[in-house]
């Protein structure tokens, strides 16, 4: 579990992790406070958290949201956890499921 997930889960016990856009080397972390509508202040708080971690995206896997590091050894720079980085040596997409 990544620190970003831990902080989001602590702030929003029911938050939803939606999708990670493919942006090489940069985390694009999309989450919502909960399924369905969220109050504006909740969305703002969540954006604060995800922005903070996006700025330090080397610590969060861009595929699954777990703890990772920037991989400089691949053809393209990606921020991946060990499991995803290992998967991507043999397949196009990691088989890890994004943390929810
Ligand atoms: Zn991963």
Short mmCIF file of N, CA, C and O and ligand atoms in Angstrom, two decimals:
data_model
loop_
_atom_site.label_atom_id
_atom_site.label_comp_id
_atom_site.label_asym_id
_atom_site.label_seq_id
_atom_site.Cartn_x
_atom_site.Cartn_y
_atom_site.Cartn_z
N UNK A 1 0.84 -1.20 0.00
CA UNK A 1 0.00 0.00 0.00
C UNK A 1 0.87 1.25 0.00
O UNK A 1 1.82 1.35 0.76
N UNK A 2 0.54 2.18 -0.84
CA UNK A 2 1.31 3.41 -0.90
C UNK A 2 0.86 4.41 0.14
O UNK A 2 -0.24 4.33 0.68
N UNK A 3 1.72 5.37 0.41
CA UNK A 3 1.40 6.41 1.38
C UNK A 3 0.20 7.23 0.91
O UNK A 3 -0.63 7.65 1.72
N UNK A 4 0.11 7.42 -0.40
CA UNK A 4 -1.01 8.19 -0.93
C UNK A 4 -2.33 7.49 -0.63
O UNK A 4 -3.28 8.09 -0.15
N UNK A 5 -2.32 6.19 -0.88
CA UNK A 5 -3.53 5.42 -0.60
C UNK A 5 -3.86 5.48 0.88
O UNK A 5 -5.01 5.66 1.27
N UNK A 6 -2.84 5.34 1.73
CA UNK A 6 -3.07 5.35 3.17
C UNK A 6 -3.70 6.66 3.61
O UNK A 6 -4.63 6.68 4.41
N UNK A 7 -3.18 7.78 3.08
CA UNK A 7 -3.71 9.07 3.49
C UNK A 7 -5.12 9.27 2.96
O UNK A 7 -5.99 9.78 3.67
N UNK A 8 -5.36 8.86 1.74
CA UNK A 8 -6.71 8.97 1.19
C UNK A 8 -7.69 8.11 1.97
O UNK A 8 -8.79 8.55 2.30
N UNK A 9 -7.27 6.92 2.29
CA UNK A 9 -8.15 6.00 3.01
C UNK A 9 -8.44 6.52 4.41
O UNK A 9 -9.54 6.32 4.94
N UNK A 10 -7.44 7.20 5.02
CA UNK A 10 -7.64 7.74 6.36
C UNK A 10 -8.62 8.92 6.31
O UNK A 10 -9.43 9.11 7.22
N UNK A 11 -8.52 9.71 5.23
CA UNK A 11 -9.37 10.89 5.11
C UNK A 11 -10.75 10.52 4.59
O UNK A 11 -11.78 11.04 5.05
N UNK A 12 -10.76 9.61 3.62
CA UNK A 12 -12.02 9.19 3.01
C UNK A 12 -12.10 7.66 3.06
O UNK A 12 -11.65 6.98 2.13
N UNK A 13 -12.67 7.14 4.12
CA UNK A 13 -12.72 5.67 4.28
C UNK A 13 -13.40 4.98 3.09
O UNK A 13 -13.16 3.81 2.82
N UNK A 14 -14.24 5.71 2.38
CA UNK A 14 -15.02 5.12 1.29
C UNK A 14 -14.58 5.63 -0.08
O UNK A 14 -15.32 5.57 -1.04
N UNK A 15 -13.34 6.13 -0.15
CA UNK A 15 -12.94 6.73 -1.42
C UNK A 15 -12.79 5.69 -2.53
O UNK A 15 -12.62 4.51 -2.29
N UNK A 16 -12.88 6.18 -3.75
CA UNK A 16 -12.78 5.28 -4.90
C UNK A 16 -11.58 5.69 -5.74
O UNK A 16 -11.39 6.85 -6.05
N UNK A 17 -10.80 4.69 -6.08
CA UNK A 17 -9.65 4.91 -6.93
C UNK A 17 -10.10 4.61 -8.35
O UNK A 17 -10.51 3.51 -8.66
N UNK A 18 -10.09 5.61 -9.21
CA UNK A 18 -10.69 5.41 -10.52
C UNK A 18 -9.74 4.92 -11.59
O UNK A 18 -9.79 3.79 -12.03
N UNK A 19 -8.90 5.74 -12.04
CA UNK A 19 -8.07 5.36 -13.16
C UNK A 19 -6.75 6.09 -13.09
O UNK A 19 -6.64 7.14 -12.47
N UNK A 20 -5.77 5.51 -13.68
CA UNK A 20 -4.48 6.17 -13.76
C UNK A 20 -4.19 6.39 -15.23
O UNK A 20 -4.02 5.46 -15.99
N UNK A 21 -4.21 7.63 -15.63
CA UNK A 21 -3.95 7.93 -17.03
C UNK A 21 -2.51 7.60 -17.35
O UNK A 21 -1.63 7.71 -16.52
N UNK A 22 -2.30 7.23 -18.58
CA UNK A 22 -0.95 6.93 -19.01
C UNK A 22 -0.21 8.21 -19.29
O UNK A 22 -0.37 8.84 -20.32
N UNK A 23 0.57 8.63 -18.33
CA UNK A 23 1.44 9.77 -18.53
C UNK A 23 2.81 9.31 -18.08
O UNK A 23 3.03 9.11 -16.91
N UNK A 24 3.67 9.11 -19.01
CA UNK A 24 4.94 8.48 -18.70
C UNK A 24 5.68 9.20 -17.59
O UNK A 24 5.97 10.37 -17.68
N UNK A 25 5.99 8.49 -16.57
CA UNK A 25 6.83 9.00 -15.50
C UNK A 25 6.12 9.93 -14.55
O UNK A 25 6.69 10.36 -13.56
N UNK A 26 4.86 10.25 -14.84
CA UNK A 26 4.14 11.18 -13.96
C UNK A 26 2.85 10.53 -13.51
O UNK A 26 2.07 10.02 -14.32
N UNK A 27 2.64 10.55 -12.25
CA UNK A 27 1.43 9.95 -11.70
C UNK A 27 0.22 10.78 -12.07
O UNK A 27 0.19 11.98 -11.92
N UNK A 28 -0.79 10.11 -12.59
CA UNK A 28 -2.07 10.78 -12.82
C UNK A 28 -3.09 10.01 -12.00
O UNK A 28 -3.67 9.04 -12.44
N UNK A 29 -3.25 10.45 -10.80
CA UNK A 29 -4.00 9.71 -9.81
C UNK A 29 -5.41 10.25 -9.77
O UNK A 29 -5.63 11.41 -9.46
N UNK A 30 -6.37 9.44 -10.13
CA UNK A 30 -7.74 9.90 -10.15
C UNK A 30 -8.54 9.15 -9.11
O UNK A 30 -8.64 7.94 -9.16
N UNK A 31 -9.09 9.88 -8.20
CA UNK A 31 -9.89 9.25 -7.15
C UNK A 31 -11.03 10.17 -6.79
O UNK A 31 -11.01 11.36 -7.09
N UNK A 32 -12.03 9.62 -6.18
CA UNK A 32 -13.15 10.43 -5.70
C UNK A 32 -13.40 10.07 -4.25
O UNK A 32 -13.12 8.95 -3.83
N UNK A 33 -13.92 11.04 -3.49
CA UNK A 33 -14.16 10.78 -2.07
C UNK A 33 -15.05 9.56 -1.85
O UNK A 33 -14.89 8.83 -0.88
N UNK A 34 -15.99 9.34 -2.73
CA UNK A 34 -16.86 8.17 -2.62
C UNK A 34 -17.55 7.99 -3.97
O UNK A 34 -17.47 8.86 -4.83
N UNK A 35 -18.19 6.86 -4.13
CA UNK A 35 -18.96 6.64 -5.34
C UNK A 35 -20.10 7.65 -5.37
O UNK A 35 -20.73 7.91 -4.35
N UNK A 36 -20.39 8.20 -6.52
CA UNK A 36 -21.48 9.16 -6.62
C UNK A 36 -21.03 10.58 -6.31
O UNK A 36 -19.84 10.89 -6.36
N UNK A 37 -22.00 11.43 -6.01
CA UNK A 37 -21.71 12.85 -5.79
C UNK A 37 -20.90 13.07 -4.52
O UNK A 37 -21.09 12.38 -3.52
N UNK A 38 -20.02 14.05 -4.57
CA UNK A 38 -19.24 14.41 -3.39
C UNK A 38 -19.35 15.91 -3.18
O UNK A 38 -19.52 16.69 -4.12
N UNK A 39 -19.28 16.33 -1.95
CA UNK A 39 -19.33 17.75 -1.63
C UNK A 39 -18.08 18.44 -2.17
O UNK A 39 -17.02 17.82 -2.28
N UNK A 40 -18.22 19.72 -2.51
CA UNK A 40 -17.10 20.45 -3.10
C UNK A 40 -15.89 20.47 -2.18
O UNK A 40 -14.76 20.31 -2.63
N UNK A 41 -16.12 20.63 -0.88
CA UNK A 41 -14.97 20.69 0.03
C UNK A 41 -14.28 19.33 0.15
O UNK A 41 -13.08 19.25 0.35
N UNK A 42 -15.05 18.26 -0.02
CA UNK A 42 -14.43 16.93 -0.03
C UNK A 42 -13.55 16.76 -1.27
O UNK A 42 -12.45 16.24 -1.20
N UNK A 43 -14.07 17.20 -2.39
CA UNK A 43 -13.31 17.09 -3.64
C UNK A 43 -12.03 17.93 -3.55
O UNK A 43 -10.97 17.51 -4.01
N UNK A 44 -12.13 19.10 -2.95
CA UNK A 44 -10.95 19.96 -2.80
C UNK A 44 -9.90 19.28 -1.94
O UNK A 44 -8.71 19.30 -2.24
N UNK A 45 -10.35 18.70 -0.85
CA UNK A 45 -9.42 18.03 0.07
C UNK A 45 -8.74 16.85 -0.63
O UNK A 45 -7.54 16.63 -0.50
N UNK A 46 -9.53 16.11 -1.38
CA UNK A 46 -8.97 14.97 -2.09
C UNK A 46 -7.95 15.42 -3.14
O UNK A 46 -6.90 14.82 -3.29
N UNK A 47 -8.29 16.51 -3.83
CA UNK A 47 -7.35 17.04 -4.83
C UNK A 47 -6.05 17.48 -4.18
O UNK A 47 -4.97 17.29 -4.75
N UNK A 48 -6.14 18.07 -3.00
CA UNK A 48 -4.93 18.46 -2.27
C UNK A 48 -4.02 17.28 -2.04
O UNK A 48 -2.81 17.35 -2.25
N UNK A 49 -4.63 16.19 -1.60
CA UNK A 49 -3.84 15.00 -1.30
C UNK A 49 -3.22 14.42 -2.56
O UNK A 49 -2.03 14.13 -2.62
N UNK A 50 -4.03 14.27 -3.60
CA UNK A 50 -3.50 13.65 -4.82
C UNK A 50 -2.47 14.54 -5.49
O UNK A 50 -1.50 14.05 -6.06
N UNK A 51 -2.67 15.86 -5.42
CA UNK A 51 -1.69 16.78 -5.99
C UNK A 51 -0.35 16.66 -5.26
O UNK A 51 0.71 16.66 -5.87
N UNK A 52 -0.43 16.56 -3.93
CA UNK A 52 0.79 16.44 -3.14
C UNK A 52 1.57 15.20 -3.57
O UNK A 52 2.78 15.25 -3.73
N UNK A 53 0.86 14.11 -3.78
CA UNK A 53 1.55 12.87 -4.15
C UNK A 53 1.93 12.86 -5.62
O UNK A 53 2.92 12.25 -6.01
N UNK A 54 1.14 13.55 -6.44
CA UNK A 54 1.53 13.64 -7.84
C UNK A 54 2.87 14.36 -7.96
O UNK A 54 3.71 14.01 -8.77
N UNK A 55 3.04 15.40 -7.12
CA UNK A 55 4.30 16.15 -7.14
C UNK A 55 5.47 15.27 -6.73
O UNK A 55 6.61 15.53 -7.09
N UNK A 56 5.20 14.24 -5.97
CA UNK A 56 6.23 13.30 -5.55
C UNK A 56 5.92 11.93 -6.14
O UNK A 56 5.96 10.92 -5.46
N UNK A 57 5.59 11.91 -7.43
CA UNK A 57 5.02 10.71 -8.02
C UNK A 57 6.00 9.55 -8.08
O UNK A 57 5.62 8.44 -8.42
N UNK A 58 7.27 9.80 -7.79
CA UNK A 58 8.20 8.68 -7.85
C UNK A 58 7.92 7.64 -6.78
O UNK A 58 8.45 6.56 -6.82
N UNK A 59 7.09 7.98 -5.81
CA UNK A 59 6.85 7.02 -4.73
C UNK A 59 5.58 6.20 -4.94
O UNK A 59 5.31 5.29 -4.18
N UNK A 60 4.80 6.52 -5.97
CA UNK A 60 3.54 5.79 -6.15
C UNK A 60 3.49 5.20 -7.56
O UNK A 60 3.64 5.90 -8.55
N UNK A 61 3.25 3.90 -7.62
CA UNK A 61 3.16 3.20 -8.90
C UNK A 61 2.03 3.79 -9.74
O UNK A 61 0.90 3.93 -9.28
N UNK A 62 2.33 4.16 -11.00
CA UNK A 62 1.31 4.78 -11.83
C UNK A 62 0.29 3.78 -12.34
O UNK A 62 -0.75 4.14 -12.86
N UNK A 63 0.61 2.52 -12.20
CA UNK A 63 -0.35 1.52 -12.65
C UNK A 63 -1.33 1.15 -11.55
O UNK A 63 -2.53 1.12 -11.75
N UNK A 64 -0.83 0.85 -10.37
CA UNK A 64 -1.71 0.30 -9.34
C UNK A 64 -1.82 1.16 -8.09
O UNK A 64 -2.66 0.91 -7.24
N UNK A 65 -0.97 2.19 -7.94
CA UNK A 65 -1.08 3.07 -6.79
C UNK A 65 -0.31 2.61 -5.56
O UNK A 65 -0.33 3.28 -4.54
N UNK A 66 0.36 1.46 -5.68
CA UNK A 66 1.15 1.00 -4.55
C UNK A 66 2.50 1.74 -4.52
O UNK A 66 2.81 2.49 -5.43
N UNK A 67 3.26 1.51 -3.51
CA UNK A 67 4.57 2.16 -3.41
C UNK A 67 5.44 1.75 -4.58
O UNK A 67 5.54 0.57 -4.91
N UNK A 68 6.06 2.72 -5.21
CA UNK A 68 6.90 2.41 -6.35
C UNK A 68 8.07 3.35 -6.43
O UNK A 68 8.35 4.10 -5.49
N UNK A 69 8.74 3.32 -7.56
CA UNK A 69 9.85 4.24 -7.77
C UNK A 69 9.97 4.48 -9.26
O UNK A 69 9.48 3.70 -10.08
N UNK A 70 10.62 5.57 -9.62
CA UNK A 70 10.79 5.89 -11.03
C UNK A 70 11.78 4.93 -11.65
O UNK A 70 12.89 4.76 -11.15
N UNK A 71 11.33 4.27 -12.71
CA UNK A 71 12.17 3.27 -13.37
C UNK A 71 12.92 3.92 -14.51
O UNK A 71 12.31 4.35 -15.49
N UNK A 72 14.21 4.00 -14.38
CA UNK A 72 15.01 4.63 -15.42
C UNK A 72 15.56 3.61 -16.41
O UNK A 72 16.15 3.96 -17.41
N UNK A 73 15.35 2.34 -16.11
CA UNK A 73 15.98 1.30 -16.92
C UNK A 73 15.10 0.86 -18.08
O UNK A 73 15.54 0.19 -18.99
N UNK A 74 13.83 1.27 -18.09
CA UNK A 74 12.92 0.85 -19.14
C UNK A 74 13.09 1.73 -20.37
O UNK A 74 13.76 2.76 -20.34
N UNK A 75 12.42 1.34 -21.45
CA UNK A 75 12.47 2.09 -22.69
C UNK A 75 11.90 3.50 -22.47
O UNK A 75 12.36 4.47 -23.05
N UNK A 76 10.88 3.57 -21.66
CA UNK A 76 10.32 4.86 -21.28
C UNK A 76 10.35 4.95 -19.77
O UNK A 76 10.27 3.93 -19.08
N UNK A 77 10.44 6.15 -19.26
CA UNK A 77 10.45 6.31 -17.81
C UNK A 77 9.05 6.11 -17.27
O UNK A 77 8.10 6.72 -17.73
N UNK A 78 8.95 5.24 -16.32
CA UNK A 78 7.66 4.99 -15.69
C UNK A 78 7.86 4.89 -14.20
O UNK A 78 8.92 4.48 -13.73
N UNK A 79 6.82 5.26 -13.47
CA UNK A 79 6.85 5.08 -12.02
C UNK A 79 6.05 3.83 -11.70
O UNK A 79 4.85 3.78 -11.94
N UNK A 80 6.75 2.82 -11.24
CA UNK A 80 6.10 1.53 -11.01
C UNK A 80 6.56 0.92 -9.70
O UNK A 80 7.67 1.18 -9.22
N UNK A 81 5.71 0.08 -9.15
CA UNK A 81 6.12 -0.71 -8.00
C UNK A 81 6.91 -1.91 -8.51
O UNK A 81 6.94 -2.18 -9.71
N UNK A 82 7.51 -2.65 -7.61
CA UNK A 82 8.33 -3.78 -8.02
C UNK A 82 7.54 -4.81 -8.81
O UNK A 82 8.00 -5.33 -9.82
N UNK A 83 6.33 -5.11 -8.35
CA UNK A 83 5.52 -6.14 -9.00
C UNK A 83 5.15 -5.73 -10.42
O UNK A 83 5.25 -6.53 -11.35
N UNK A 84 4.73 -4.47 -10.60
CA UNK A 84 4.33 -4.01 -11.93
C UNK A 84 5.54 -3.92 -12.85
O UNK A 84 5.46 -4.27 -14.03
N UNK A 85 6.64 -3.44 -12.33
CA UNK A 85 7.84 -3.34 -13.15
C UNK A 85 8.27 -4.72 -13.63
O UNK A 85 8.66 -4.90 -14.78
N UNK A 86 8.14 -5.69 -12.74
CA UNK A 86 8.50 -7.06 -13.09
C UNK A 86 7.56 -7.59 -14.17
O UNK A 86 7.99 -8.20 -15.16
N UNK A 87 6.25 -7.34 -14.01
CA UNK A 87 5.28 -7.79 -15.00
C UNK A 87 5.56 -7.19 -16.37
O UNK A 87 5.44 -7.86 -17.40
N UNK A 88 5.94 -5.94 -16.38
CA UNK A 88 6.10 -5.26 -17.66
C UNK A 88 7.35 -5.67 -18.42
O UNK A 88 7.54 -5.27 -19.56
N UNK A 89 8.17 -6.49 -17.79
CA UNK A 89 9.30 -7.03 -18.53
C UNK A 89 8.83 -8.16 -19.43
O UNK A 89 9.50 -8.51 -20.39
N UNK A 90 7.67 -8.74 -19.12
CA UNK A 90 7.20 -9.89 -19.88
C UNK A 90 5.84 -9.69 -20.53
O UNK A 90 5.40 -10.50 -21.32
N UNK A 91 5.12 -8.60 -20.18
CA UNK A 91 3.80 -8.39 -20.77
C UNK A 91 3.56 -6.90 -20.94
O UNK A 91 4.28 -6.07 -20.40
N UNK A 92 2.53 -6.59 -21.73
CA UNK A 92 2.30 -5.20 -22.06
C UNK A 92 1.77 -4.41 -20.86
O UNK A 92 2.14 -3.28 -20.65
N UNK A 93 0.88 -5.04 -20.10
CA UNK A 93 0.34 -4.36 -18.93
C UNK A 93 0.53 -5.22 -17.69
O UNK A 93 0.40 -6.45 -17.76
N UNK A 94 0.80 -4.59 -16.57
CA UNK A 94 0.93 -5.36 -15.33
C UNK A 94 -0.39 -6.03 -14.98
O UNK A 94 -1.47 -5.55 -15.36
N UNK A 95 -0.31 -7.09 -14.22
CA UNK A 95 -1.53 -7.77 -13.83
C UNK A 95 -2.02 -7.34 -12.45
O UNK A 95 -3.03 -7.83 -11.94
N UNK A 96 -1.29 -6.41 -11.81
CA UNK A 96 -1.74 -5.91 -10.51
C UNK A 96 -3.06 -5.17 -10.69
O UNK A 96 -3.27 -4.48 -11.68
N UNK A 97 -3.93 -5.32 -9.72
CA UNK A 97 -5.18 -4.59 -9.72
C UNK A 97 -4.98 -3.28 -8.97
O UNK A 97 -4.40 -3.28 -7.89
N UNK A 98 -5.40 -2.15 -9.56
CA UNK A 98 -5.26 -0.89 -8.82
C UNK A 98 -5.90 -0.98 -7.45
O UNK A 98 -6.97 -1.58 -7.30
N UNK A 99 -5.27 -0.38 -6.48
CA UNK A 99 -5.82 -0.39 -5.13
C UNK A 99 -7.11 0.41 -5.12
O UNK A 99 -7.23 1.40 -5.80
N UNK A 100 -8.09 -0.07 -4.39
CA UNK A 100 -9.38 0.61 -4.34
C UNK A 100 -9.68 0.98 -2.91
O UNK A 100 -9.47 0.16 -2.04
ZN1 LIG B 1 2.20 -1.32 -9.27
#
